C-alpha atoms as one frame of an Amber mdcrd trajectory, in Angstrom:
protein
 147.925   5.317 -33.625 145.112   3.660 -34.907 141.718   3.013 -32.930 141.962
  -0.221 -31.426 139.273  -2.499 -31.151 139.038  -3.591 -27.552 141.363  -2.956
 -23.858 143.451  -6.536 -24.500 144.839  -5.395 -28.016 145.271  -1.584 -26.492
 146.877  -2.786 -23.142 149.636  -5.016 -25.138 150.444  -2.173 -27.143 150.981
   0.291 -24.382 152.985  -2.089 -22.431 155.180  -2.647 -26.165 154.494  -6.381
 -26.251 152.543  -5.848 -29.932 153.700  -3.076 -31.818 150.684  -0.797 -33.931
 150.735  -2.583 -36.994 150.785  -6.128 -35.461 147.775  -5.007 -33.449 145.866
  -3.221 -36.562 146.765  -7.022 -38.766 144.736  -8.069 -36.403 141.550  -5.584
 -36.382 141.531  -6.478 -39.561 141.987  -9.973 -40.146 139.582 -11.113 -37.185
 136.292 -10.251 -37.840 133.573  -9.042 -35.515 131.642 -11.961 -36.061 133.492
 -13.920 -34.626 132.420 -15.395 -31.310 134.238 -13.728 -29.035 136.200 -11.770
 -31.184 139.008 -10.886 -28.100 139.104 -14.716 -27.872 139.972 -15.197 -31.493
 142.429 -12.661 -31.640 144.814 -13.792 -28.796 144.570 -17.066 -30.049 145.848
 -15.792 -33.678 148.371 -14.019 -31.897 149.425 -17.141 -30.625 149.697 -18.803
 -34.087 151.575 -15.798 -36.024 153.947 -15.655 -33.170 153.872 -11.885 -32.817
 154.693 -12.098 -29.029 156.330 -14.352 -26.922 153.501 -16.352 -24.920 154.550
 -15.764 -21.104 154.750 -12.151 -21.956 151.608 -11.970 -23.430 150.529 -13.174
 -19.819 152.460 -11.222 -17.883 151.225  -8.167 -18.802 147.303  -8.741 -19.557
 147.269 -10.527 -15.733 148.995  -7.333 -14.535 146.344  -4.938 -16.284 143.514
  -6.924 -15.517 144.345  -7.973 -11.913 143.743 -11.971 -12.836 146.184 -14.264
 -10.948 148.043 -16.436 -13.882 148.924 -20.010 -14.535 152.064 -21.144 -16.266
 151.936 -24.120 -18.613 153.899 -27.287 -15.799 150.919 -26.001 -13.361 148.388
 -26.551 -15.398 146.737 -29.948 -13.930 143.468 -29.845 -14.052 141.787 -32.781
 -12.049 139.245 -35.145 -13.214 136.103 -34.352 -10.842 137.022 -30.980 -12.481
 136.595 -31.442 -15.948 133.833 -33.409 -16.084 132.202 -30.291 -15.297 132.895
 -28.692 -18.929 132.675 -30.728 -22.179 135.508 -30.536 -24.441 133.754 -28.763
 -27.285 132.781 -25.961 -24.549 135.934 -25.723 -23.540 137.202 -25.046 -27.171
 134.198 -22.633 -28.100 134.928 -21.280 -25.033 138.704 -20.935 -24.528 138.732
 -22.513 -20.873 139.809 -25.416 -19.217 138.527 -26.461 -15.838 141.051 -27.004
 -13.394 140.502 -27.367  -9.663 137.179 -27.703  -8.206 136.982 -26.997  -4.922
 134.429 -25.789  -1.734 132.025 -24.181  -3.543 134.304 -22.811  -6.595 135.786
 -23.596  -9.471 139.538 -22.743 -10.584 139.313 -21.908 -14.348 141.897 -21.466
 -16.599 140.708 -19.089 -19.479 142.068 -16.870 -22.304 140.608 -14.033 -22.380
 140.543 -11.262 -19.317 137.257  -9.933 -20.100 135.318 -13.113 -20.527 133.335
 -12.140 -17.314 129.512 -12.812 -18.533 130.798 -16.013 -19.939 132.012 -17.218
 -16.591 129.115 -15.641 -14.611 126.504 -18.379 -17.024 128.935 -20.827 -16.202
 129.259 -20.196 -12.734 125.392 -20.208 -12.185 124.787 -23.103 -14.417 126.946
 -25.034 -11.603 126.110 -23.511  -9.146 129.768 -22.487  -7.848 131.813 -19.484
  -8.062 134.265 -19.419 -10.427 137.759 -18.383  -9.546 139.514 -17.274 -12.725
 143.466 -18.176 -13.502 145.164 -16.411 -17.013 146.617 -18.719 -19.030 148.264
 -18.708 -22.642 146.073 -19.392 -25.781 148.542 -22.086 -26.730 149.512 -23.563
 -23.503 145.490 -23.739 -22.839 144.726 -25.832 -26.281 147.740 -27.922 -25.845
 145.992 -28.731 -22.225 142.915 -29.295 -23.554 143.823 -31.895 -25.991 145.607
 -33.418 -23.504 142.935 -33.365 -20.554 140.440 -34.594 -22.569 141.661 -36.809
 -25.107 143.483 -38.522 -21.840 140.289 -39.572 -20.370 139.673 -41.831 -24.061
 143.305 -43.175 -23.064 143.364 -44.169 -19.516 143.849 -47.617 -18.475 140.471
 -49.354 -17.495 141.230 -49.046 -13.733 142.230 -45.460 -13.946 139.152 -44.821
 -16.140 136.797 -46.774 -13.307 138.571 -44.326 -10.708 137.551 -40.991 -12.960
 134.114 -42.258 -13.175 133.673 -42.210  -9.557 135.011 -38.639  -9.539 131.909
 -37.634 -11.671 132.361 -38.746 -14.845 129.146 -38.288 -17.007 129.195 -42.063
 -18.363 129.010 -43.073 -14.935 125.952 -40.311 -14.360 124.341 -41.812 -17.513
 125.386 -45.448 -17.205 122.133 -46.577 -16.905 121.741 -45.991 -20.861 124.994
 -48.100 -21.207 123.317 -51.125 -19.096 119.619 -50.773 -21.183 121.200 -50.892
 -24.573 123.647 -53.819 -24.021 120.475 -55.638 -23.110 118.236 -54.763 -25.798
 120.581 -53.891 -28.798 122.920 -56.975 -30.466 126.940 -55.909 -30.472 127.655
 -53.923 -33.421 124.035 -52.233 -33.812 124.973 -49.080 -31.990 125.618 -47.013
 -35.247 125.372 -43.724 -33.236 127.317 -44.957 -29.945 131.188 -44.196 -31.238
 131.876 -40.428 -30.710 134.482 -38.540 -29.439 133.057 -37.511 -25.929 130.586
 -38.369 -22.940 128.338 -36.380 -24.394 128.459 -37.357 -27.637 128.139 -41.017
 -27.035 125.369 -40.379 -24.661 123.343 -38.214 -27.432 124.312 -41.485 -29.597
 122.915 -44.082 -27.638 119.999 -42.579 -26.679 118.947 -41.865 -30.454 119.883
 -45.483 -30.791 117.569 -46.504 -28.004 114.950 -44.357 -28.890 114.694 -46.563
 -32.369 115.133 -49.659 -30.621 111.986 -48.854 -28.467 109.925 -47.550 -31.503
 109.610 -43.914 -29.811 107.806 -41.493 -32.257 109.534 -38.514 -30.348 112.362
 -37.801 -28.218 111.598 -35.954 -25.019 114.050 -33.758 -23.291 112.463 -31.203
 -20.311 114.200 -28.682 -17.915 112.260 -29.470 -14.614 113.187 -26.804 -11.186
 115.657 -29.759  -9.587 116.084 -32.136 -12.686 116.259 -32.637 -15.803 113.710
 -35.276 -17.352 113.954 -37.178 -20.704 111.213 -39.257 -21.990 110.341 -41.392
 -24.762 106.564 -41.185 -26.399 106.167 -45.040 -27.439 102.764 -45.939 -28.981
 101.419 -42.721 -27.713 102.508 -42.883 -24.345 105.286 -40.764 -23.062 107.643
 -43.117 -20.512 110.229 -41.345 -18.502 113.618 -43.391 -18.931 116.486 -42.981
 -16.169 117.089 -39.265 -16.494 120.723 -37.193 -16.577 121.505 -35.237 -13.849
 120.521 -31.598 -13.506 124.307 -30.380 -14.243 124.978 -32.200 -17.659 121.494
 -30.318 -19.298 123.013 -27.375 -20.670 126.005 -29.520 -22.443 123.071 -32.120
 -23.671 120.861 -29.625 -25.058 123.786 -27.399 -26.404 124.925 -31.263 -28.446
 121.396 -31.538 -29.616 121.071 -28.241 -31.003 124.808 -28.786 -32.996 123.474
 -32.317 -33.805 120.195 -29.977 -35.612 122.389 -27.616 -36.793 120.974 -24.695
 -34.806 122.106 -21.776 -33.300 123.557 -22.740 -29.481 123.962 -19.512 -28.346
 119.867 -17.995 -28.939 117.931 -19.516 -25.991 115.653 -16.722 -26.093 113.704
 -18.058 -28.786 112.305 -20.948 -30.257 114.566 -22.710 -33.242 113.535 -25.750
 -35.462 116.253 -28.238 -37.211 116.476 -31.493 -38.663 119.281 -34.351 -37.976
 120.033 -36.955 -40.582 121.206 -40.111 -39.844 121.425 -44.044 -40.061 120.479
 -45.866 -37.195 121.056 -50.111 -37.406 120.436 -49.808 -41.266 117.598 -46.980
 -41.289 117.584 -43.869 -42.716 115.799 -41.609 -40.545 114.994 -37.887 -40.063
 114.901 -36.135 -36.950 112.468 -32.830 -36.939 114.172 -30.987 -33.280 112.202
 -28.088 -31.651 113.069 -26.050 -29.493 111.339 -23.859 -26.845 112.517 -21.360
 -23.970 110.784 -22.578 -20.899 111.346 -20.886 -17.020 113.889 -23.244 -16.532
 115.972 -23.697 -19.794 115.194 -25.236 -23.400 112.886 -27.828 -23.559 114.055
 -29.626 -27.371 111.741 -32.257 -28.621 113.214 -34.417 -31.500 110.223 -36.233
 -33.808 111.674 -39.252 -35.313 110.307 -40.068 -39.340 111.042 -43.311 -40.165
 110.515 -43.384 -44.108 110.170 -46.842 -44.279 107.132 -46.788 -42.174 105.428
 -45.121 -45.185 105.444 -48.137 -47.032 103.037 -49.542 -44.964  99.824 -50.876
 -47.332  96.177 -49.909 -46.035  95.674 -53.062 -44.423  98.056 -52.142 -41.706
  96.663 -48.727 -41.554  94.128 -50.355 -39.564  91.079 -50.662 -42.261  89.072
 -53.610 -41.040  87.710 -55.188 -44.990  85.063 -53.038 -45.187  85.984 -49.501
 -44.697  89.068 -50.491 -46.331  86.946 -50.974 -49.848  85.255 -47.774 -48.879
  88.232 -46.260 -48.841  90.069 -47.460 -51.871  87.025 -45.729 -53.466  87.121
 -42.895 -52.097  91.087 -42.252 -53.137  91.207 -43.597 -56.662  87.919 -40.837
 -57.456  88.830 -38.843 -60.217  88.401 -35.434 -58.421  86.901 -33.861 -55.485
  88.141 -33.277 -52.370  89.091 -36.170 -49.447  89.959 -34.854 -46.141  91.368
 -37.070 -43.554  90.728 -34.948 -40.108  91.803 -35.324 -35.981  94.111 -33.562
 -33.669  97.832 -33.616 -34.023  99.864 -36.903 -33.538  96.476 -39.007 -34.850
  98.253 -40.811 -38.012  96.375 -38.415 -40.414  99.657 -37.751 -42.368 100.751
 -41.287 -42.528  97.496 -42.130 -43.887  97.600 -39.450 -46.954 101.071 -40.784
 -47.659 100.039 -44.118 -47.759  97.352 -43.398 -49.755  99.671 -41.721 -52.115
 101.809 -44.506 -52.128  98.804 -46.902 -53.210  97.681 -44.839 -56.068 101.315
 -43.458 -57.524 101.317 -45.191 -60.964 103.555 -44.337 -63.507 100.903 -42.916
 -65.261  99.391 -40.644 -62.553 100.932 -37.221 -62.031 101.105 -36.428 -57.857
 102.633 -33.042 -56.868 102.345 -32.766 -52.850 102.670 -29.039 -50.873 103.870
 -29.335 -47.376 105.006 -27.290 -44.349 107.688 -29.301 -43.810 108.299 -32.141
 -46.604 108.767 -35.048 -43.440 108.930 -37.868 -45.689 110.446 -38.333 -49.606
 108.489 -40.113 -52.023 109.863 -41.859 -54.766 108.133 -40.629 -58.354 105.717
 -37.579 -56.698 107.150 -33.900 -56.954 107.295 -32.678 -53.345 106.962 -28.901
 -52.840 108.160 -27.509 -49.429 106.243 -24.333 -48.039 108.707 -21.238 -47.881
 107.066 -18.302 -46.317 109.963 -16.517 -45.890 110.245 -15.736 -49.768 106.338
 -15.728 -50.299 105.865 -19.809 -50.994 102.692 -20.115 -49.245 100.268 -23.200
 -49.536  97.967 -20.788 -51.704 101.556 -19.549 -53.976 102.396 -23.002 -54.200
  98.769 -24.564 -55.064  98.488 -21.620 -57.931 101.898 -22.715 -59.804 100.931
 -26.767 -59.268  97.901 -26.406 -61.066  99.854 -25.226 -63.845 101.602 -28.537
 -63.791  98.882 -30.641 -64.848  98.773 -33.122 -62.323  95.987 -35.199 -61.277
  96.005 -36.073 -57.756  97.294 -33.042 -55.151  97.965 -33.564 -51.756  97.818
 -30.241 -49.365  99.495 -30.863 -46.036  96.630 -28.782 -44.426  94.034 -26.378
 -45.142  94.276 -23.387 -43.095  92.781 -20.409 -44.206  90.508 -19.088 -47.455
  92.933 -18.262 -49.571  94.430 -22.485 -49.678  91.002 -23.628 -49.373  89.427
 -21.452 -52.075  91.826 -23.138 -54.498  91.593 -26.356 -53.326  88.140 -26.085
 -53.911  88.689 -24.693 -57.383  91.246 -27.594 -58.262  88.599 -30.183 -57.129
  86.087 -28.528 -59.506  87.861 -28.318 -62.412  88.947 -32.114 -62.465  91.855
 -32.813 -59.662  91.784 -35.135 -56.809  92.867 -33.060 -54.199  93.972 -34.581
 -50.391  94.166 -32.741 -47.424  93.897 -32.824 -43.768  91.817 -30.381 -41.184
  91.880 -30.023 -37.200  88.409 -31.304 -36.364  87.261 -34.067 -33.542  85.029
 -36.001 -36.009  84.453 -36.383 -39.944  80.714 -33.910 -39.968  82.377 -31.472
 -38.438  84.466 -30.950 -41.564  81.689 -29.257 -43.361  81.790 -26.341 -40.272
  84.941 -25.971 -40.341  85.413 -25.485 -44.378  82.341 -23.048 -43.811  83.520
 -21.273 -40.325  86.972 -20.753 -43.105  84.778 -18.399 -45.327  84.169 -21.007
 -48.233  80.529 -21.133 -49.738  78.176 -24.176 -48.847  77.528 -24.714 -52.470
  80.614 -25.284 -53.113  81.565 -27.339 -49.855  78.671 -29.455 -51.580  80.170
 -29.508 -55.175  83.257 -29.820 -54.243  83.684 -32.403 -50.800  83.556 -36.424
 -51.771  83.947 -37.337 -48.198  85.767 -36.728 -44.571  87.336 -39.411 -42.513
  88.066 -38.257 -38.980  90.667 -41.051 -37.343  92.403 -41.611 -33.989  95.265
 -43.619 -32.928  94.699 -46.422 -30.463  97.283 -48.916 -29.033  96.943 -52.840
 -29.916  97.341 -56.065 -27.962 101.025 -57.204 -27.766 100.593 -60.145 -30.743
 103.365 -61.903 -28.029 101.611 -62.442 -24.551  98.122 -61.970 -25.941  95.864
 -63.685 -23.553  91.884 -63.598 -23.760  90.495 -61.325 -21.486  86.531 -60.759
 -19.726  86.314 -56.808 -19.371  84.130 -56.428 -16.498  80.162 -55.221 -16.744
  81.218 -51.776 -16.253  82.975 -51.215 -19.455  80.785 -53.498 -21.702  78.124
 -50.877 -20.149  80.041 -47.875 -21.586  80.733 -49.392 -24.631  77.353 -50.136
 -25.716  78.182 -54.016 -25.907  74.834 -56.234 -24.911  75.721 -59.360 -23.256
  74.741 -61.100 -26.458  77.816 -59.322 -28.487  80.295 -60.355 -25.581  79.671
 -64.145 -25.190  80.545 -64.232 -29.143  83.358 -61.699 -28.972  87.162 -62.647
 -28.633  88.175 -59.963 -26.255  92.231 -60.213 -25.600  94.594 -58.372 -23.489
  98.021 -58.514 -23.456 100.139 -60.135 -20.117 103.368 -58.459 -20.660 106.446
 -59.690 -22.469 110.019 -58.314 -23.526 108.576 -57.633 -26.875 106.021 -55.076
 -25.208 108.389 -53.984 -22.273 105.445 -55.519 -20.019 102.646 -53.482 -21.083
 100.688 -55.227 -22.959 100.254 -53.740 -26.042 102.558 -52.897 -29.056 101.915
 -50.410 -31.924  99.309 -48.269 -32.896  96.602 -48.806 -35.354  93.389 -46.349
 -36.732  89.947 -46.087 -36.094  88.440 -44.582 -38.677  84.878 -42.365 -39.398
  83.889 -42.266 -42.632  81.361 -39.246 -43.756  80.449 -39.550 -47.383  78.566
 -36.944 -49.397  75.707 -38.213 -50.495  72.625 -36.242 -52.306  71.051 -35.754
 -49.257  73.897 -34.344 -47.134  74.793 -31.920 -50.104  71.081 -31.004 -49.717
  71.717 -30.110 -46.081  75.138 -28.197 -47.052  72.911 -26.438 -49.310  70.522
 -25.531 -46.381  72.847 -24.369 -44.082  72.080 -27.575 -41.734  73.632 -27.536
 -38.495  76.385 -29.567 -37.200  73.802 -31.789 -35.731  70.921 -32.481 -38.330
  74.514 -33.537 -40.600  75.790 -36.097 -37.764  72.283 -37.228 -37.945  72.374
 -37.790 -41.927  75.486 -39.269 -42.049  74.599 -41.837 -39.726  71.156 -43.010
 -41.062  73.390 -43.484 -44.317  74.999 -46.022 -42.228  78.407 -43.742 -40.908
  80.403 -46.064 -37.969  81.652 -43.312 -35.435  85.343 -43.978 -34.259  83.980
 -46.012 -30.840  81.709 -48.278 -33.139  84.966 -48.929 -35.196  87.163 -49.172
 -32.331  84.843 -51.527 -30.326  84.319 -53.682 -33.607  88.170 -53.714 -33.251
  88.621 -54.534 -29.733  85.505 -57.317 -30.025  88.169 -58.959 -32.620  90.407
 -58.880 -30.427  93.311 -56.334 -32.135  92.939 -54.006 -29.188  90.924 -53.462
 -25.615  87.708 -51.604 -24.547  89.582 -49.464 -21.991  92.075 -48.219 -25.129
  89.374 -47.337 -26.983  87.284 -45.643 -24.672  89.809 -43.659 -23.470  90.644
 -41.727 -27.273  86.945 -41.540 -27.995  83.644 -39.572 -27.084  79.986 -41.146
 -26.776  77.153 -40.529 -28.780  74.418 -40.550 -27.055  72.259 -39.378 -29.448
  73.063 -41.747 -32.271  74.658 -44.577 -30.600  73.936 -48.141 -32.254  73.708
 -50.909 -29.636  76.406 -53.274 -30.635  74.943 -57.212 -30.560
């Protein structure tokens, strides 16, 4: 007799309920990959009929010492299966049937499913008590279980909900978005399953709010989701601690990821149209102590039409920095930490200088955003497209502007440098906490000061700060404190037009809404290329730059908040004094 593959297949056959070949056919039409592969085979012994189902039962309960279930006792009770999602149950090949004190009754497929049901058991917290059921008697129930709770009768569906149903767990998210979102806007609402619907609305809410990023944390005794609005995380009414591994296991489908590695981290996208959008989701996820914490960015493309007026560019610096972009090569590097605006700023930059007769080519690890007429190149390290790989073959594409999502190291810097010299405009971004500080960090790299000094036109560090709700704006005396930290004599703030927001619906009450820059602009004139030249310290350039007349981001956020776009507090909060250098503002 042939080997067989695992102890269901062999104990059928030695009890004569498959005969050899039936059992080889299936060796060798299931294949190892599949997930379980004991699971898939009794299930295609099911469908090709090879044994009658009860006996099938009969004799792997016998073997295996699992009490079975015939097909008219197979009830399984509401509070029960709101415990399992139908899509687990399917992947799975179990159906929830009877919870009770401290257990759950589970009908499953396969005998030897045992890890499976010890993560499930843990994951709720209650011993699982298995019962042997048929492969086709189990699908037939779950279609019917689950696919009855879509067709109950609105009392009998109020009377599940009490028992546990997750829509009653998450009906908070029901309540917010029939307040905030008009009938028929809920694009991602209509799914099959609690889950599913929940996953949709809160996508759909997340837009509604204008949340940057989707927040979803494994806490000890909960499970948190938040919303990062204007910069701001805010915690919205939170799932309970028993529905996280079925949420996060949705999200990761929904990002077309791997569900079953938790071990490490995993990155996918989700497309999808939310009330006439096209958006992007960029999901990450990360093992933490207490399950995957998944983070979903949301990149709304039409956002990147913004013009540089809205960037936040009060007249001046705005000039300054049309001039800067439309040079005809050099290098322009926008710097700040992650999550300041400095890639929404390169892209709109792009977008203000793509003419049809300008030739952009972009690099970037990932492409977040499609532009209409520039050649995008995505970074694939796996097969050896680096930034530097990529740079090489662009140059050999003639173009005249080149965008590099970030310099990180010698090599990509080197030819950066080398494009800028040899008559390409070349944009960029760095991780520094101001625009001198550019120059060090292009140095610390390995690249030479003289050609830092040939090569740089300018650095503009930026930072994100929040503005005054337009809605509720209300004018506003900051108190003698704050005008002390902000360098603002009592002269400047009897002409000033300070505002602050009350609170409104349009803000949800706090005052401001959206984000705007403040911007520091560090040119390279003669006599900071002098200093580059000199090996100057980080200091004696700070000191250059601003007896050339450089605003530091407070100056440019105070001249902001004095207009009254934004407050004192909101700007001192993102930036650092300068003791040193700082201008008195009158």
């Amino acid at each position: 007799m042939q080997t067989l593959a695992d102890e269901v297949l062999s104990a059928l056959v030695e009890r004569g309920v498959l005969t050899h070949a039936q059992a080889s056919l299936l060796e060798r039409e299931v294949s190892p990959a599949d997930s379980p592969p004991r699971l898939a085979r009794l299930r295609e012994l099911h469908h090709r009929n090879f044994a009658e189902e009860p006996a099938v039962v009969s004799v792997l309960a016998e073997v295996f010492a699992i009490e079975a279930i015939t097909g008219g006792a197979l009830r399984p009770q509401p509070d029960a299966l709101q415990l399992v999602t139908e899509e687990e149950a399917r992947l799975n090949g179990w159906l929830p049937i009877a919870k009770e004190a401290g257990s759950l009754v589970l009908g499953i497929i396969d005998p030897l499913c045992i890890e499976e049901t010890d993560t499930l058991g843990h994951r709720l917290g209650l011993f699982i008590d298995p019962r042997l059921v048929g492969a086709g008697t189990l699908d037939a129930a779950i279609a019917k279980a689950y696919g009855g709770l879509d067709s109950e009768t609105p009392d009998s569906r109020r009377s599940i909900q009490s028992a546990g149903d997750p829509l009653q767990d998450l009906s908070h998210l029901d309540q917010i978005l029939q307040e905030e979102m008009p009938a028929g806007q809920i694009d991602l609402a209509v799914a099959d399953g609690p889950i599913e619907r929940y996953m949709g609305q809160l996508i759909s809410l997340a837009v509604k709010r204008r949340a940057s990023d989707i927040h979803m944390e494994p806490l000890e005794r909960r499970f948190r989701v938040r919303f990062r609005v204007d910069g701001r995380l805010q915690e919205i009414g939170s799932p309970p601690k028993r529905l996280q591994p079925s949420i996060l296991s949705r999200a990761k489908l929904m990002a077309g990821i791997s569900i079953a590695e938790k071990r490490l981290p995993q990155d996918g996208r989700i497309r999808i149209v939310v009330e006439g959008k096209d958006l992007d989701l960029r999901v990450s996820t990360v093992p933490t102590v207490f399950g995957e914490s998944i983070v979903m960015r949301i990149l709304d493309k039409e956002g990147l039409r913004i013009g540089l007026p809205e960037l936040g560019f009060l007249s001046d610096d705005e000039a300054v920095f049309k001039r800067l972009i439309t040079l005809p090569d050099g290098i322009f590097l926008v710097t700040g930490p992650t999550g300041s605006g400095k890639s929404t700023t390169l892209y709109s930059a792009l977008h203000h200088i793509n003419k049809p007769d300008r030739k952009i080519i972009t690099v970037e690890d990932p492409v977040e955003y499609q532009l209409a007429g520039v050649n995008q190149v995505q970074v694939r390290r796996e097969v050896g497209m680096t930034f530097a790989a990529a740079l090489r073959a662009m140059l050999r594409q003639a173009p005249n502007t080149i965008m590099v999502g970030e310099i990180r190291d010698l090599e990509t810097a080197e030819i950066a440098v080398n494009a800028s010299l040899t008559g390409h405009m070349v944009y960029s971004t760095l991780h520094t906490n101001d625009a001198p500080s550019a120059v060090s960090r292009l140095i610390d790299i390995g690249v030479k000061p003289f050609l830092v000094a040939a090569s740089l036109r300018a650095a503009m560090a930026q930072r994100l700060v929040r503005m005054v709700c337009p809605e509720c704006a209300a004018p506003d005396t900051p108190d003698e404190r704050l005008l002390r930290l902000a360098g603002v004599s009592a002269a400047a703030a009897s002409k000033a037009r300070f505002q602050r927001g009350t609170g409104c619906p349009a803000c949800a009450g706090r005052g401001y809404r959206g984000r705007r820059g403040i911007f520091e602009i560090f040119e390279i004139t003669e006599a900071v290329q002098q200093l580059i030249y000199d090996h100057a310290s980080l200091s004696e350039l700070r000191q250059a730059a601003r007896a050339a007349g450089m605003r530091t981001m407070r100056e440019d956020g105070i001249r902001k908040a004095i207009t009254g776009l934004t407050t004192l507090d909101e700007v001192l909060a993102v930036t650092v004094a300068d003791p040193a250098n700082a201008l008195p503002i009158t």
